[in-house]
Short mmCIF file of C-alpha atoms in Angstrom, two decimals:
data_model
loop_
_atom_site.label_atom_id
_atom_site.label_comp_id
_atom_site.label_asym_id
_atom_site.label_seq_id
_atom_site.Cartn_x
_atom_site.Cartn_y
_atom_site.Cartn_z
CA ALA A 1261 -7.53 15.86 -1.64
CA ASP A 1262 -6.59 17.72 1.53
CA VAL A 1263 -8.03 14.96 3.72
CA LEU A 1264 -6.03 12.35 1.81
CA ALA A 1265 -2.81 14.36 2.13
CA GLU A 1266 -3.40 14.77 5.86
CA LEU A 1267 -4.03 11.05 6.31
CA LYS A 1268 -0.93 10.11 4.34
CA ALA A 1269 1.15 12.50 6.46
CA HIS A 1270 -0.21 11.22 9.80
CA LEU A 1271 2.45 9.41 11.82
CA SER A 1272 0.09 6.56 12.76
CA ILE A 1273 -0.73 5.85 9.12
CA ILE A 1274 2.95 5.98 8.15
CA ARG A 1275 3.80 3.56 10.96
CA ILE A 1276 1.12 1.03 10.04
CA THR A 1277 2.15 1.04 6.37
CA HIS A 1278 5.77 0.51 7.36
CA PHE A 1279 4.72 -2.27 9.74
CA ALA A 1280 2.65 -4.02 7.05
CA SER A 1281 5.60 -4.02 4.65
CA ALA A 1282 8.02 -5.16 7.35
CA VAL A 1283 5.78 -8.08 8.35
CA PHE A 1284 5.37 -9.03 4.70
CA ALA A 1285 9.17 -8.97 4.25
CA ALA A 1286 9.69 -11.12 7.35
CA TRP A 1287 7.03 -13.74 6.60
CA ALA A 1288 7.31 -13.99 2.81
CA PRO A 1289 10.71 -12.60 1.82
CA ARG A 1290 10.75 -13.98 -1.73
CA LEU A 1291 7.24 -12.74 -2.47
CA PHE A 1292 8.12 -9.40 -0.87
CA ALA A 1293 11.19 -9.15 -3.13
CA TYR A 1294 8.99 -9.91 -6.15
CA TYR A 1295 6.49 -7.20 -5.15
CA LEU A 1296 9.30 -4.72 -4.58
CA ALA A 1297 11.05 -5.45 -7.89
CA THR A 1298 7.78 -5.34 -9.83
CA PHE A 1299 6.71 -2.09 -8.18
CA ASP A 1300 10.13 -0.52 -8.77
CA THR A 1301 9.96 -1.53 -12.45
CA LEU A 1302 6.49 -0.04 -12.77
CA LEU A 1303 7.57 3.22 -11.13
CA ALA A 1304 10.63 3.45 -13.38
CA SER A 1305 8.48 2.97 -16.48
CA ASP A 1306 6.13 5.88 -15.75
CA GLY A 1307 7.41 9.07 -14.15
CA SER A 1308 3.90 10.18 -13.20
CA LEU A 1309 3.56 7.32 -10.70
CA ILE A 1310 4.68 7.81 -7.10
CA ARG A 1311 4.83 5.68 -3.98
CA ASN A 1312 2.10 6.31 -1.47
CA PHE A 1313 4.66 5.88 1.32
CA ALA A 1314 8.45 5.70 1.08
CA SER A 1315 8.66 2.64 3.33
CA SER A 1316 5.80 0.69 1.75
CA VAL A 1317 5.92 -2.01 -0.90
CA TRP A 1318 2.18 -1.70 -1.56
CA ALA A 1319 1.06 -0.01 -4.77
CA ALA A 1320 -2.43 0.83 -3.52
CA MET A 1321 -4.22 1.94 -0.40
CA ALA A 1322 -7.77 2.58 0.72
CA PHE A 1323 -9.26 4.59 3.54
CA ASN A 1324 -12.77 3.85 4.78
CA LEU A 1325 -14.12 7.22 5.84
CA GLY A 1326 -17.46 6.06 7.28
CA PRO A 1327 -19.54 6.31 9.37
CA ARG A 1328 -21.44 3.96 7.07
CA THR A 1329 -18.80 2.36 4.92
CA ILE A 1330 -19.68 -0.95 3.29
CA THR A 1331 -18.49 -3.24 0.54
CA TRP A 1332 -20.00 -6.11 -1.37
CA ARG A 1333 -19.13 -9.50 0.08
CA HIS A 1334 -16.25 -10.77 -2.01
CA LYS A 1335 -13.01 -12.74 -2.06
CA ASP A 1336 -9.80 -11.42 -3.59
CA ILE A 1337 -8.97 -14.72 -5.27
CA LEU A 1338 -6.86 -13.14 -8.01
CA ASN A 1339 -4.38 -11.48 -5.64
CA ILE A 1340 -0.92 -12.99 -5.65
#
């Protein structure tokens, strides 16, 4: 948990999450607005949920903490 807290507090990680949301907002503003409204509704419905980053529209995140990090070959075809 300490490693995760340190990563989430690192300025570089904060900047990249903000950048990802900003690019999403610029390139797909209506979809971004949908994500934001849906996420806000979800957060309002359950007080135990929190944003990973204040400036991010993304509900999830993942850190690959290798050195030998792999995943099964897949496609995220059900993502919006």
